[in-house]
Short mmCIF file of C-alpha atoms in Angstrom, two decimals:
data_model
loop_
_atom_site.label_atom_id
_atom_site.label_comp_id
_atom_site.label_asym_id
_atom_site.label_seq_id
_atom_site.Cartn_x
_atom_site.Cartn_y
_atom_site.Cartn_z
CA GLN B 1 -70.02 -14.45 57.78
CA ALA B 2 -70.87 -13.12 54.48
CA ILE B 3 -72.54 -9.77 54.11
CA GLU B 4 -75.64 -9.85 51.98
CA GLY B 5 -76.84 -6.74 50.12
CA ALA B 6 -79.32 -6.11 47.09
CA GLY B 7 -80.96 -3.46 44.99
CA ALA B 8 -79.84 -0.45 42.81
CA THR B 9 -78.14 -1.16 39.34
CA PHE B 10 -77.29 2.68 39.46
CA PRO B 11 -74.27 2.19 41.70
CA LYS B 12 -73.46 -1.38 40.73
CA LEU B 13 -69.94 -0.56 39.08
CA ILE B 14 -68.45 1.14 42.09
CA TYR B 15 -69.93 -1.19 44.54
CA ASN B 16 -68.60 -4.00 42.75
CA LYS B 17 -65.04 -2.64 42.48
CA TRP B 18 -65.38 -1.73 46.51
CA PHE B 19 -66.77 -5.08 47.34
CA ALA B 20 -63.84 -6.69 45.81
CA THR B 21 -61.44 -4.73 47.26
CA TYR B 22 -62.71 -5.04 50.80
CA GLN B 23 -62.43 -8.81 50.26
CA GLN B 24 -59.04 -8.49 48.82
CA GLN B 25 -57.85 -6.94 52.12
CA ASN B 26 -59.44 -9.73 54.05
CA LYS B 27 -61.98 -7.45 55.80
CA GLY B 28 -64.98 -9.86 54.74
CA GLN B 29 -66.85 -11.51 51.86
CA VAL B 30 -69.93 -9.18 50.38
CA ASN B 31 -72.52 -10.61 48.10
CA TYR B 32 -74.45 -7.98 46.43
CA GLN B 33 -77.34 -8.46 44.05
CA ALA B 34 -77.97 -5.84 41.53
CA ILE B 35 -81.56 -6.27 41.12
CA GLY B 36 -82.96 -2.96 40.99
CA SER B 37 -83.98 -0.49 43.83
CA GLY B 38 -87.70 -1.73 43.98
CA ALA B 39 -86.56 -5.45 44.39
CA GLY B 40 -83.76 -4.49 46.77
CA VAL B 41 -86.19 -2.49 49.14
CA ASN B 42 -88.52 -5.82 49.10
CA ALA B 43 -85.30 -7.94 50.15
CA PHE B 44 -84.43 -5.53 53.03
CA LYS B 45 -88.40 -5.43 54.10
CA ALA B 46 -88.25 -9.26 54.05
CA HIS B 47 -84.93 -9.33 56.10
CA THR B 48 -83.28 -11.58 53.54
CA VAL B 49 -80.13 -9.20 53.21
CA ASP B 50 -78.22 -7.12 55.41
CA PHE B 51 -78.65 -3.80 53.74
CA GLY B 52 -80.90 -2.75 51.08
CA ALA B 53 -79.82 -0.47 48.10
CA SER B 54 -82.02 2.35 46.41
CA ASP B 55 -81.38 5.75 44.76
CA ALA B 56 -84.76 6.49 45.84
CA PRO B 57 -84.85 7.10 49.58
CA LEU B 58 -88.06 5.18 51.48
CA SER B 59 -91.18 7.60 51.99
CA ALA B 60 -92.45 8.04 55.30
CA ALA B 61 -95.33 5.54 54.31
CA GLU B 62 -92.78 2.90 53.01
CA GLU B 63 -90.44 3.50 56.30
CA GLY B 64 -93.59 2.65 58.52
CA GLN B 65 -93.94 -0.67 56.71
CA MET B 66 -90.49 -1.89 57.44
CA GLY B 67 -90.87 -3.20 60.88
CA GLY B 68 -88.60 -0.71 62.51
CA PRO B 69 -86.52 2.42 62.26
CA VAL B 70 -84.32 2.57 59.08
CA VAL B 71 -81.40 4.70 58.53
CA HIS B 72 -80.30 5.97 54.88
CA ILE B 73 -76.79 6.15 54.42
CA PRO B 74 -75.86 7.92 51.06
CA THR B 75 -72.87 6.35 49.18
CA VAL B 76 -71.89 8.21 46.25
CA GLY B 77 -73.62 10.76 43.79
CA GLY B 78 -74.24 9.69 40.22
CA ALA B 79 -75.59 11.44 37.04
CA VAL B 80 -78.50 10.05 34.88
CA ALA B 81 -77.42 10.23 31.10
CA LEU B 82 -79.48 10.42 28.28
CA ALA B 83 -77.60 8.08 25.86
CA TYR B 84 -78.87 7.74 22.35
CA ASN B 85 -77.86 5.78 19.14
CA ILE B 86 -78.83 7.84 16.09
CA LYS B 87 -76.98 6.70 12.70
CA GLY B 88 -74.67 9.61 11.51
CA VAL B 89 -75.20 11.79 14.53
CA GLY B 90 -72.02 11.65 17.05
CA PRO B 91 -71.61 13.22 20.41
CA GLY B 92 -72.64 16.83 21.20
CA MET B 93 -76.74 16.48 21.08
CA ARG B 94 -78.23 19.21 23.36
CA LEU B 95 -81.94 18.61 25.12
CA THR B 96 -83.89 20.39 27.35
CA ALA B 97 -86.38 19.26 30.04
CA ASP B 98 -89.29 20.17 27.56
CA ILE B 99 -87.83 17.98 24.82
CA ILE B 100 -87.14 15.19 26.78
CA ALA B 101 -90.51 15.10 28.36
CA GLY B 102 -91.90 15.53 24.94
CA ILE B 103 -89.84 12.28 23.72
CA TYR B 104 -91.34 10.37 26.66
CA GLN B 105 -94.82 11.46 26.12
CA GLY B 106 -94.83 10.55 22.71
CA ASN B 107 -95.31 13.85 21.59
CA ILE B 108 -91.91 14.51 19.74
CA LYS B 109 -91.31 11.42 17.43
CA SER B 110 -88.33 12.22 15.06
CA TRP B 111 -85.06 13.37 15.43
CA ASN B 112 -85.38 16.45 13.29
CA ASP B 113 -88.30 17.68 15.00
CA PRO B 114 -88.37 21.47 15.05
CA ALA B 115 -87.88 21.62 18.89
CA ILE B 116 -84.53 19.62 18.76
CA ARG B 117 -83.45 21.41 15.76
CA ALA B 118 -83.99 24.68 17.58
CA ALA B 119 -81.75 23.32 20.60
CA ASN B 120 -78.94 22.03 18.24
CA PRO B 121 -78.47 25.02 15.70
CA GLY B 122 -76.12 23.84 12.69
CA ALA B 123 -76.35 20.29 13.60
CA VAL B 124 -77.71 17.82 10.54
CA LEU B 125 -80.43 15.79 12.07
CA PRO B 126 -82.14 12.69 10.44
CA ALA B 127 -85.79 12.30 9.98
CA THR B 128 -85.27 8.99 12.15
CA ALA B 129 -88.12 7.76 14.36
CA ILE B 130 -87.38 8.24 18.24
CA LEU B 131 -87.41 5.04 20.41
CA PRO B 132 -87.51 6.42 24.00
CA VAL B 133 -86.28 3.41 26.11
CA HIS B 134 -87.26 3.16 30.00
CA ARG B 135 -86.96 0.64 32.96
CA THR B 136 -89.13 -2.26 33.27
CA ASP B 137 -88.17 -2.92 36.86
CA GLY B 138 -88.65 -0.80 39.65
CA SER B 139 -85.92 1.45 39.71
CA GLY B 140 -84.26 4.33 41.28
CA THR B 141 -82.91 5.51 38.20
CA THR B 142 -86.24 6.12 37.04
CA TYR B 143 -87.25 7.82 40.30
CA ILE B 144 -84.46 10.29 39.76
CA PHE B 145 -85.19 10.73 36.04
CA THR B 146 -88.97 11.05 36.86
CA ASN B 147 -88.55 13.58 39.77
CA TYR B 148 -86.24 15.57 37.39
CA LEU B 149 -89.19 15.90 34.78
CA ARG B 150 -91.57 16.25 37.31
CA LYS B 151 -89.79 19.31 39.16
CA ALA B 152 -88.81 20.80 35.54
CA ASN B 153 -91.83 20.08 33.25
CA GLY B 154 -95.37 21.12 34.47
CA ALA B 155 -97.13 18.77 31.69
CA TRP B 156 -95.06 15.80 32.90
CA ALA B 157 -95.90 16.81 36.57
CA SER B 158 -99.65 16.67 35.76
CA SER B 159 -99.74 13.46 33.64
CA VAL B 160 -96.94 11.03 34.42
CA GLY B 161 -95.70 12.14 37.49
CA ALA B 162 -92.66 10.58 39.45
CA GLY B 163 -91.85 7.20 41.14
CA LYS B 164 -89.69 4.15 40.95
CA SER B 165 -92.26 3.01 38.60
CA VAL B 166 -94.74 5.02 36.44
CA ASN B 167 -96.98 4.27 33.51
CA TRP B 168 -94.99 5.16 30.25
CA PRO B 169 -97.20 6.88 27.61
CA VAL B 170 -94.62 5.34 24.64
CA GLY B 171 -91.17 3.72 24.35
CA LEU B 172 -89.72 0.13 25.02
CA GLY B 173 -88.51 -1.23 28.15
CA GLY B 174 -85.21 -2.87 29.49
CA LYS B 175 -84.50 -4.39 32.83
CA GLY B 176 -81.64 -2.68 34.83
CA ASN B 177 -79.40 0.16 33.68
CA ASP B 178 -77.64 -2.88 31.48
CA GLY B 179 -80.79 -3.63 30.02
CA VAL B 180 -81.68 -0.21 28.82
CA SER B 181 -78.08 0.31 27.50
CA ALA B 182 -78.42 -2.78 25.48
CA VAL B 183 -81.63 -1.66 23.79
CA VAL B 184 -80.17 1.70 22.89
CA ARG B 185 -76.87 -0.12 21.59
CA ARG B 186 -78.80 -2.23 19.38
CA THR B 187 -81.62 0.30 18.17
CA ASP B 188 -81.04 2.93 15.53
CA GLY B 189 -82.93 6.12 16.92
CA ALA B 190 -83.26 4.99 20.39
CA VAL B 191 -82.69 7.22 23.72
CA GLY B 192 -82.55 6.16 27.08
CA TYR B 193 -81.69 7.08 30.52
CA VAL B 194 -78.72 5.22 32.28
CA GLU B 195 -76.25 6.06 34.96
CA LEU B 196 -73.37 7.67 33.30
CA ALA B 197 -71.06 4.95 33.79
CA TYR B 198 -73.14 2.57 31.56
CA ALA B 199 -73.42 5.02 28.91
CA ILE B 200 -69.40 5.48 28.76
CA GLU B 201 -69.08 1.71 29.14
CA ASN B 202 -71.39 0.82 26.60
CA ARG B 203 -69.55 3.79 24.24
CA LEU B 204 -72.61 5.46 23.72
CA PRO B 205 -73.00 9.39 23.11
CA PHE B 206 -74.93 11.03 25.55
CA ALA B 207 -76.70 14.63 25.55
CA SER B 208 -75.85 17.94 27.36
CA VAL B 209 -78.79 19.17 29.21
CA ARG B 210 -80.26 22.63 29.54
CA ASN B 211 -80.27 23.30 33.22
CA ARG B 212 -81.86 25.81 35.47
CA SER B 213 -79.38 28.59 34.78
CA GLY B 214 -80.12 28.03 31.13
CA VAL B 215 -76.69 26.28 30.20
CA PHE B 216 -76.32 23.02 28.30
CA VAL B 217 -73.86 20.92 30.82
CA ALA B 218 -72.82 17.33 30.15
CA PRO B 219 -73.12 14.84 32.95
CA SER B 220 -69.63 14.28 34.85
CA VAL B 221 -68.06 13.74 37.96
CA GLU B 222 -67.49 17.49 38.20
CA SER B 223 -70.99 18.47 37.03
CA THR B 224 -72.61 15.86 39.50
CA THR B 225 -70.35 17.37 42.29
CA ALA B 226 -71.49 20.87 41.60
CA ALA B 227 -75.12 20.02 41.82
CA ILE B 228 -74.90 17.78 44.89
CA ALA B 229 -72.95 20.76 46.38
CA GLN B 230 -75.96 23.33 45.75
CA TYR B 231 -78.15 21.27 48.27
CA ALA B 232 -75.37 20.44 50.94
CA ARG B 233 -77.59 22.89 53.34
CA GLU B 234 -80.72 21.00 52.77
CA LEU B 235 -79.00 17.57 52.97
CA LYS B 236 -77.83 18.49 56.28
CA ALA B 237 -81.13 18.80 57.67
CA ASN B 238 -82.95 16.01 55.68
CA ILE B 239 -80.47 13.42 54.05
CA LYS B 240 -83.48 12.40 51.56
CA VAL B 241 -83.66 15.57 49.84
CA PRO B 242 -83.77 15.26 45.92
CA THR B 243 -81.07 16.88 44.20
CA VAL B 244 -82.13 17.32 40.82
CA ASP B 245 -82.76 20.39 38.70
CA ALA B 246 -79.97 22.10 40.91
CA PRO B 247 -79.19 25.89 40.56
CA GLY B 248 -75.87 27.01 39.46
CA LYS B 249 -74.37 27.43 36.02
CA GLY B 250 -72.11 24.22 36.35
CA SER B 251 -74.60 21.99 37.67
CA TYR B 252 -75.69 18.91 35.82
CA PRO B 253 -79.58 18.89 36.26
CA ILE B 254 -80.36 14.96 36.26
CA CYS B 255 -78.41 13.50 39.10
CA SER B 256 -78.71 12.32 42.76
CA LEU B 257 -77.18 10.63 45.62
CA THR B 258 -77.68 6.82 46.07
CA TYR B 259 -78.38 5.35 49.22
CA ILE B 260 -77.72 2.19 51.37
CA LEU B 261 -80.75 1.13 54.13
CA LEU B 262 -79.98 -0.29 57.42
CA TYR B 263 -82.07 -1.26 60.30
CA ARG B 264 -81.12 1.15 63.40
CA ASN B 265 -81.87 -1.81 65.96
CA GLY B 266 -79.65 -4.18 63.99
CA GLY B 267 -80.77 -7.43 62.31
CA ARG B 268 -78.73 -10.50 60.56
CA ASN B 269 -75.27 -9.07 60.15
CA THR B 270 -75.62 -5.66 60.68
CA GLY B 271 -72.20 -5.26 62.39
CA GLY B 272 -70.72 -6.52 59.05
CA ALA B 273 -72.60 -4.38 57.05
CA VAL B 274 -71.61 -0.97 59.01
CA ARG B 275 -68.21 -1.81 59.04
CA LEU B 276 -68.19 -2.22 55.35
CA TRP B 277 -69.97 1.39 54.95
CA GLU B 278 -67.70 3.05 57.54
CA TRP B 279 -64.84 1.87 55.30
CA ALA B 280 -66.42 2.64 51.92
CA THR B 281 -67.29 6.53 52.88
CA GLN B 282 -63.83 6.77 54.01
CA PRO B 283 -61.82 9.30 51.80
CA ALA B 284 -59.65 6.58 49.96
CA GLN B 285 -62.60 4.59 48.70
CA GLN B 286 -64.58 7.75 48.03
CA ALA B 287 -61.56 9.02 45.75
CA GLU B 288 -61.95 5.75 43.74
CA ALA B 289 -65.45 6.69 42.77
CA ARG B 290 -64.05 9.21 40.16
CA THR B 291 -62.63 6.32 38.34
CA LEU B 292 -66.06 5.06 37.38
CA TYR B 293 -67.76 8.29 36.74
CA TYR B 294 -69.31 8.69 40.40
CA ALA B 295 -69.02 11.61 42.49
CA PRO B 296 -67.60 11.45 45.96
CA LEU B 297 -69.61 12.68 48.99
CA PRO B 298 -68.95 16.18 50.19
CA ALA B 299 -66.65 16.11 53.19
CA GLU B 300 -69.44 17.31 55.48
CA LEU B 301 -71.70 14.63 54.21
CA VAL B 302 -69.29 12.24 55.15
CA GLN B 303 -69.25 13.50 58.79
CA ILE B 304 -72.79 13.35 58.80
CA VAL B 305 -72.91 9.40 57.31
CA GLN B 306 -69.89 8.32 59.76
CA ALA B 307 -72.23 9.69 62.57
CA SER B 308 -75.07 8.00 61.49
CA LEU B 309 -73.68 4.53 61.22
CA ARG B 310 -72.70 4.91 64.85
CA THR B 311 -75.97 5.19 65.84
CA VAL B 312 -76.68 1.51 64.22
CA ARG B 313 -77.05 -1.25 66.78
CA LYS B 314 -74.46 -3.69 65.68
#
């Protein structure tokens, strides 16, 4: 019986690679629909899949609507990159939380805005209009991005807030990480938030972002790993803890774990799903995540994950 899953586009690239390998090793067939975290949670709630996938852990209220206890299993870490397309401007853009919030609130409208010039001394920046690009679907990537802005920018916290979907003051939408990448790629002046692997795959430059220590850090496996490690103690106590805006000089501030969801009391092909994720969280598969710019789980989290999987009724 095939294992069915649906949800986040954020980890799609590594999931597709893992699932292909799993099938090649004759461990079982996996069908995964990357339809966005919001739609994945809905499919999981409707019991039409064996696991849901979401970058946004369920709230207590959401979990209460699932008809049974849910186990959250983190699978990898990933960075949300600010990918941009500005004619004549190459890699190396530097942004701050205040600039990013200003762009997505419609207050910073051109690439030669004084705030952007101040963060990029010596850079030649055109007067090109900025087009902020966001997700149109319920999205865990949006959840990570807006949670970062809520934590790092007071004006954002008191206006737009955070969630899988928000009311965007300005900008153009795209469906999925693929859709946002496509809009940025074809539009001069555009900037969009996408999982790092999508920016690299689409050959889009991406910004370094100033972290809590005042250091401009580029998204990478190393800077994502550094950020998640800062939250190791909190994650042991609560696996749902957001890892955005981490302390530490080497931490990239917009990154998170991504999760799969399983019913603790079992369901459809829960046994197959548990075997799949026991395999995917082993060291060999976790190491493979680096090849697609995802951060492997820290060893102490792998132990927690494996113990959690053993609590699921197959």
